[in-house]
Amino acid sequence: MPTIAYFGPQGTFTEQAARSLARGEHLVPADTIPAAMRAVRAGAADAACVPIENSVEGPVAATLDGLAEDGPLVAVTEALLAVHFSVLTREDAGEIRTVASHPHALAQVRHWLEANLPGAEPVATASTAAAAVAVQQGQYDAAVTAPVAVEHYPLRVLATGVADVADARTRFLLLRKPGTLPEPSGHDRTSVVAAAAHSTGSLAGLLTELAVRGINLLRLDARPLKENFGYYRFFIDFEGHIAEPRVGDAVAALRRRCNNVRFLGSHPRADGAPSAVEPGTGNDDFTDAADWVDAVRRGERA
Ligand SMILES: O=C(O)C(=O)Cc1ccccc1
């Protein structure tokens, strides 16, 4: 049976996202984001479900680095989850001195912790569900978790619906080895990563290739190249699907400017927002113009 490796253990937000994206596949937890990606690269899983960004803390660095390094993986679909947290303790909990969770979760409940558990020390764990396991084992006093975690770990619910930002959301990707791309839907996201040259205007040059084709930018993140201090790779998401003439033309231009561009996927956006198209930059405009140039070359038109 096909499998999806998700960033676990059981009871993470990512498991919830994987359930919403699964089409009958078997879900298998992986302890870390790199481990979920490794499972796909090694052929032990058919797909990996991982978080990519959230509306409060921004990008998930482990996912970005994992997409740029090692064998290529492409996103084939995405899920957007509203994120609010539960705070769990042991039944016999006394004073709460430590509160454990994934760093992105701690960052999203900072004000709540200051107001409700002042003096409790925040401790980072690999995931929200790993924090629940650690509380169960007596390592920490409280865990900030996904609401479903209490169904997996026998802990007491101290609070639910905890969130400093009411409408916080996290976006998750389903990654596969390169293969057949999803069909264009009219509301797609295309993602690439490129290490722009360390020279004046090189990033502006990449972005200009999108701008002159009327392609709307959705996200721009930088991550350090690690082995080269002061050098970065840029993750660029924009509207549209690589199968569209306007987007294919833009991706080819990025490749011309930067031969280390890696394609990270074209897939429907979870929010369903249609691509904006400026006058003169529609797919018909691109194909009509290319047809006209062909006819001119054949000497049939001028
Ligand atoms: O640790 C989890 O449950 C995850 O899936 C990562 C995460 C952490 C905080 C908010 C959303 C996702």
Coordinates of N, CA, C and O in Angstrom, one line a residue, residues 73-163:
L73 N 13.1 16.8 -4.6 CA 11.7 16.5 -4.3 C 10.8 17.6 -4.8 O 11.3 18.8 -4.8
V74 N 9.6 17.3 -5.2 CA 8.7 18.3 -5.7 C 7.4 18.3 -4.9 O 6.9 17.2 -4.6
A75 N 6.8 19.4 -4.7 CA 5.5 19.5 -4.0 C 4.4 19.3 -5.0 O 4.4 19.8 -6.1
V76 N 3.5 18.4 -4.6 CA 2.4 18.0 -5.6 C 1.1 18.6 -5.1 O 0.1 18.6 -5.8
T77 N 1.0 18.9 -3.8 CA -0.2 19.5 -3.2 C 0.1 20.2 -1.9 O 1.2 20.0 -1.4
E78 N -0.8 21.0 -1.4 CA -0.6 21.7 -0.1 C -1.8 21.7 0.7 O -2.9 21.6 0.2
A79 N -1.7 21.9 2.0 CA -2.8 22.0 3.0 C -2.5 23.2 3.8 O -1.4 23.5 4.2
L80 N -3.6 23.9 4.2 CA -3.5 25.1 5.1 C -4.3 24.8 6.3 O -5.5 24.5 6.2
L81 N -3.7 24.8 7.5 CA -4.4 24.5 8.7 C -4.5 25.7 9.6 O -3.5 26.4 9.8
A82 N -5.7 26.0 10.2 CA -5.8 26.9 11.2 C -5.1 26.3 12.5 O -5.3 25.2 12.8
V83 N -4.2 27.1 13.1 CA -3.4 26.5 14.2 C -3.8 27.2 15.5 O -3.5 28.4 15.7
H84 N -4.4 26.5 16.5 CA -4.5 26.9 17.9 C -4.1 25.7 18.7 O -4.2 24.6 18.3
F85 N -3.7 26.0 19.9 CA -3.0 25.0 20.7 C -3.7 24.5 21.9 O -4.6 25.3 22.4
S86 N -3.4 23.3 22.4 CA -3.8 22.9 23.7 C -2.6 22.9 24.6 O -1.5 22.7 24.1
V87 N -2.8 23.1 25.9 CA -1.7 22.9 26.9 C -2.0 21.7 27.8 O -3.1 21.7 28.4
L88 N -1.1 20.8 27.7 CA -1.3 19.5 28.4 C -0.3 19.3 29.6 O 0.9 19.7 29.5
T89 N -0.8 18.7 30.7 CA 0.1 18.4 31.8 C -0.2 16.9 32.3 O -1.2 16.3 31.8
R90 N 0.6 16.4 33.2 CA 0.3 15.1 33.8 C -0.9 15.3 34.8 O -1.0 16.4 35.3
E91 N -1.6 14.2 35.1 CA -2.7 14.3 36.1 C -2.2 14.8 37.4 O -2.8 15.6 38.1
D92 N -0.9 14.4 37.8 CA -0.4 14.7 39.1 C 0.5 15.9 39.1 O 1.3 16.1 40.0
A93 N 0.3 16.8 38.0 CA 1.2 17.9 37.9 C 1.2 18.9 39.1 O 0.1 19.2 39.6
G94 N 2.3 19.3 39.6 CA 2.3 20.3 40.7 C 2.6 21.6 40.0 O 1.9 22.0 39.0
E95 N 3.5 22.4 40.5 CA 3.9 23.7 39.9 C 4.5 23.4 38.6 O 5.3 22.5 38.3
I96 N 4.1 24.3 37.6 CA 4.6 24.1 36.2 C 5.8 25.0 36.0 O 5.7 26.2 36.0
R97 N 7.0 24.3 36.0 CA 8.3 25.1 35.9 C 8.8 25.1 34.5 O 9.5 26.0 34.1
T98 N 8.4 24.1 33.7 CA 8.9 24.0 32.3 C 7.7 23.7 31.3 O 6.8 22.9 31.6
V99 N 7.8 24.4 30.2 CA 6.7 24.2 29.1 C 7.5 23.8 27.9 O 8.3 24.6 27.4
A100 N 7.2 22.7 27.3 CA 7.9 22.2 26.1 C 7.1 22.3 24.9 O 5.8 22.1 24.9
S101 N 7.7 22.5 23.8 CA 7.0 22.4 22.5 C 8.0 22.7 21.3 O 9.2 23.0 21.5
H102 N 7.5 22.5 20.1 CA 8.2 22.9 18.9 C 8.5 24.4 18.9 O 7.6 25.2 19.4
P103 N 9.6 24.9 18.5 CA 9.9 26.3 18.6 C 8.8 27.2 17.9 O 8.5 28.3 18.5
H104 N 8.3 26.7 16.8 CA 7.2 27.5 16.2 C 6.0 27.6 17.0 O 5.2 28.6 17.0
A105 N 5.7 26.6 17.8 CA 4.5 26.6 18.7 C 4.8 27.5 19.8 O 3.9 28.3 20.2
L106 N 6.0 27.4 20.4 CA 6.3 28.3 21.6 C 6.2 29.8 21.2 O 5.7 30.6 21.9
A107 N 6.7 30.1 19.9 CA 6.6 31.5 19.5 C 5.2 32.0 19.3 O 4.9 33.2 19.4
Q108 N 4.3 31.0 19.1 CA 2.9 31.4 18.8 C 2.0 31.5 20.0 O 0.9 31.9 20.0
V109 N 2.6 31.2 21.2 CA 1.8 31.3 22.5 C 2.6 32.0 23.5 O 2.3 32.0 24.7
R110 N 3.6 32.8 23.1 CA 4.5 33.5 24.0 C 3.7 34.4 25.0 O 3.9 34.3 26.2
H111 N 2.8 35.2 24.5 CA 2.0 36.1 25.3 C 1.1 35.3 26.3 O 1.0 35.7 27.5
W112 N 0.5 34.2 25.8 CA -0.4 33.4 26.7 C 0.5 32.9 27.8 O 0.0 32.9 29.0
L113 N 1.7 32.4 27.5 CA 2.5 31.8 28.6 C 2.9 32.9 29.6 O 2.8 32.6 30.8
E114 N 3.2 34.1 29.1 CA 3.6 35.1 30.0 C 2.5 35.5 30.9 O 2.7 35.7 32.1
A115 N 1.2 35.5 30.4 CA 0.1 35.9 31.2 C -0.4 34.7 32.1 O -0.9 35.0 33.2
N116 N -0.3 33.5 31.6 CA -0.9 32.4 32.4 C 0.0 31.5 33.1 O -0.3 30.8 34.1
L117 N 1.3 31.3 32.6 CA 2.3 30.5 33.3 C 3.6 31.3 33.5 O 4.6 30.9 33.0
P118 N 3.5 32.5 34.1 CA 4.7 33.3 34.2 C 5.8 32.6 35.0 O 5.5 31.9 36.0
G119 N 7.0 32.7 34.6 CA 8.1 32.1 35.3 C 8.4 30.7 34.7 O 9.4 30.1 35.0
A120 N 7.4 30.1 34.0 CA 7.7 28.7 33.4 C 8.7 28.9 32.3 O 8.6 29.7 31.5
E121 N 9.7 28.0 32.3 CA 10.8 28.1 31.3 C 10.3 27.4 30.0 O 10.0 26.2 30.0
P122 N 10.4 28.0 28.9 CA 10.0 27.3 27.6 C 11.2 26.4 27.2 O 12.4 26.9 27.3
V123 N 10.9 25.2 26.7 CA 11.9 24.3 26.3 C 11.6 23.8 24.9 O 10.4 23.3 24.7
A124 N 12.5 23.8 24.0 CA 12.2 23.4 22.6 C 12.3 21.9 22.5 O 13.3 21.3 23.0
T125 N 11.4 21.3 21.8 CA 11.4 19.9 21.5 C 11.3 19.7 20.0 O 11.0 20.7 19.3
A126 N 11.5 18.5 19.5 CA 11.5 18.2 18.0 C 10.2 18.6 17.4 O 10.1 19.0 16.3
S127 N 9.0 18.3 18.1 CA 7.7 18.6 17.6 C 6.8 18.8 18.7 O 7.2 18.6 19.9
T128 N 5.5 19.2 18.5 CA 4.6 19.4 19.6 C 4.2 18.1 20.2 O 4.1 18.0 21.4
A129 N 4.1 17.0 19.4 CA 3.8 15.7 20.0 C 5.0 15.1 20.8 O 4.8 14.4 21.8
A130 N 6.2 15.4 20.3 CA 7.4 15.0 21.1 C 7.4 15.6 22.5 O 7.8 15.0 23.5
A131 N 6.8 16.9 22.6 CA 6.7 17.5 23.9 C 5.7 16.8 24.8 O 5.9 16.6 26.0
A132 N 4.6 16.3 24.2 CA 3.6 15.5 24.9 C 4.2 14.3 25.5 O 4.0 13.9 26.6
V133 N 5.0 13.6 24.6 CA 5.7 12.4 25.1 C 6.6 12.7 26.2 O 6.7 12.0 27.2
A134 N 7.4 13.8 26.1 CA 8.4 14.2 27.2 C 7.6 14.5 28.5 O 8.1 14.1 29.6
V135 N 6.5 15.1 28.4 CA 5.7 15.4 29.6 C 5.2 14.1 30.2 O 5.3 13.9 31.5
Q136 N 4.7 13.2 29.4 CA 4.2 11.9 29.9 C 5.4 11.2 30.6 O 5.1 10.6 31.6
Q137 N 6.6 11.3 30.1 CA 7.7 10.6 30.7 C 8.3 11.4 31.9 O 9.3 10.9 32.5
G138 N 7.7 12.5 32.2 CA 8.2 13.3 33.4 C 9.4 14.2 33.2 O 9.9 14.8 34.1
Q139 N 9.8 14.4 31.9 CA 10.9 15.3 31.6 C 10.6 16.8 31.8 O 11.4 17.5 32.2
Y140 N 9.3 17.1 31.4 CA 8.9 18.5 31.5 C 7.5 18.5 32.1 O 6.8 17.5 32.2
D141 N 7.0 19.7 32.5 CA 5.8 19.8 33.3 C 4.6 20.0 32.4 O 3.5 19.6 32.7
A142 N 4.7 20.8 31.3 CA 3.6 21.0 30.4 C 4.1 21.0 28.9 O 5.2 21.2 28.6
A143 N 3.1 20.7 28.0 CA 3.4 20.6 26.6 C 2.4 21.5 25.9 O 1.2 21.5 26.2
V144 N 2.8 22.3 24.9 CA 1.9 23.0 24.0 C 1.8 22.2 22.7 O 2.8 21.9 22.0
T145 N 0.5 21.7 22.5 CA 0.3 20.7 21.4 C -0.8 21.0 20.5 O -1.6 21.9 20.7
A146 N -0.9 20.2 19.5 CA -2.1 20.2 18.6 C -3.3 19.7 19.4 O -3.1 18.8 20.3
P147 N -4.5 20.1 19.2 CA -5.7 19.7 19.9 C -5.8 18.1 19.9 O -6.2 17.5 20.9
V148 N -5.4 17.5 18.8 CA -5.6 16.0 18.7 C -4.6 15.2 19.6 O -4.8 14.0 19.8
A149 N -3.6 15.9 20.1 CA -2.5 15.2 20.8 C -3.1 14.4 22.1 O -2.7 13.3 22.4
V150 N -4.1 15.0 22.7 CA -4.7 14.4 23.9 C -5.3 13.1 23.6 O -5.5 12.2 24.5
E151 N -5.7 12.8 22.3 CA -6.3 11.5 21.9 C -5.2 10.4 21.9 O -5.5 9.3 21.9
H152 N -3.9 10.8 21.8 CA -2.8 9.9 21.7 C -2.1 9.7 23.0 O -1.4 8.7 23.2
Y153 N -2.1 10.7 23.8 CA -1.2 10.7 25.1 C -2.2 11.0 26.2 O -2.9 12.0 26.2
P154 N -2.1 10.1 27.3 CA -3.1 10.3 28.4 C -2.6 11.4 29.3 O -2.0 11.2 30.4
L155 N -2.9 12.6 28.9 CA -2.5 13.8 29.7 C -3.8 14.7 30.1 O -4.8 14.5 29.4
R156 N -3.6 15.6 31.0 CA -4.7 16.4 31.4 C -4.7 17.7 30.6 O -3.6 18.3 30.4
V157 N -5.9 18.1 30.2 CA -6.0 19.4 29.4 C -6.0 20.6 30.3 O -7.0 20.7 31.0
L158 N -5.0 21.4 30.3 CA -5.0 22.6 31.1 C -5.7 23.8 30.4 O -6.3 24.6 31.0
A159 N -5.5 23.8 29.1 CA -6.1 24.9 28.3 C -6.3 24.5 26.9 O -5.5 23.6 26.4
T160 N -7.3 25.0 26.2 CA -7.5 24.7 24.8 C -7.7 26.1 24.1 O -7.9 27.1 24.7
G161 N -7.6 26.0 22.7 CA -7.8 27.2 21.9 C -6.8 28.3 22.2 O -7.1 29.5 22.1
V162 N -5.6 27.9 22.6 CA -4.5 28.9 23.0 C -3.8 29.4 21.7 O -3.4 28.6 20.9
A163 N -3.8 30.7 21.5 CA -3.1 31.3 20.3 C -3.0 32.8 20.5 O -4.0 33.4 20.9

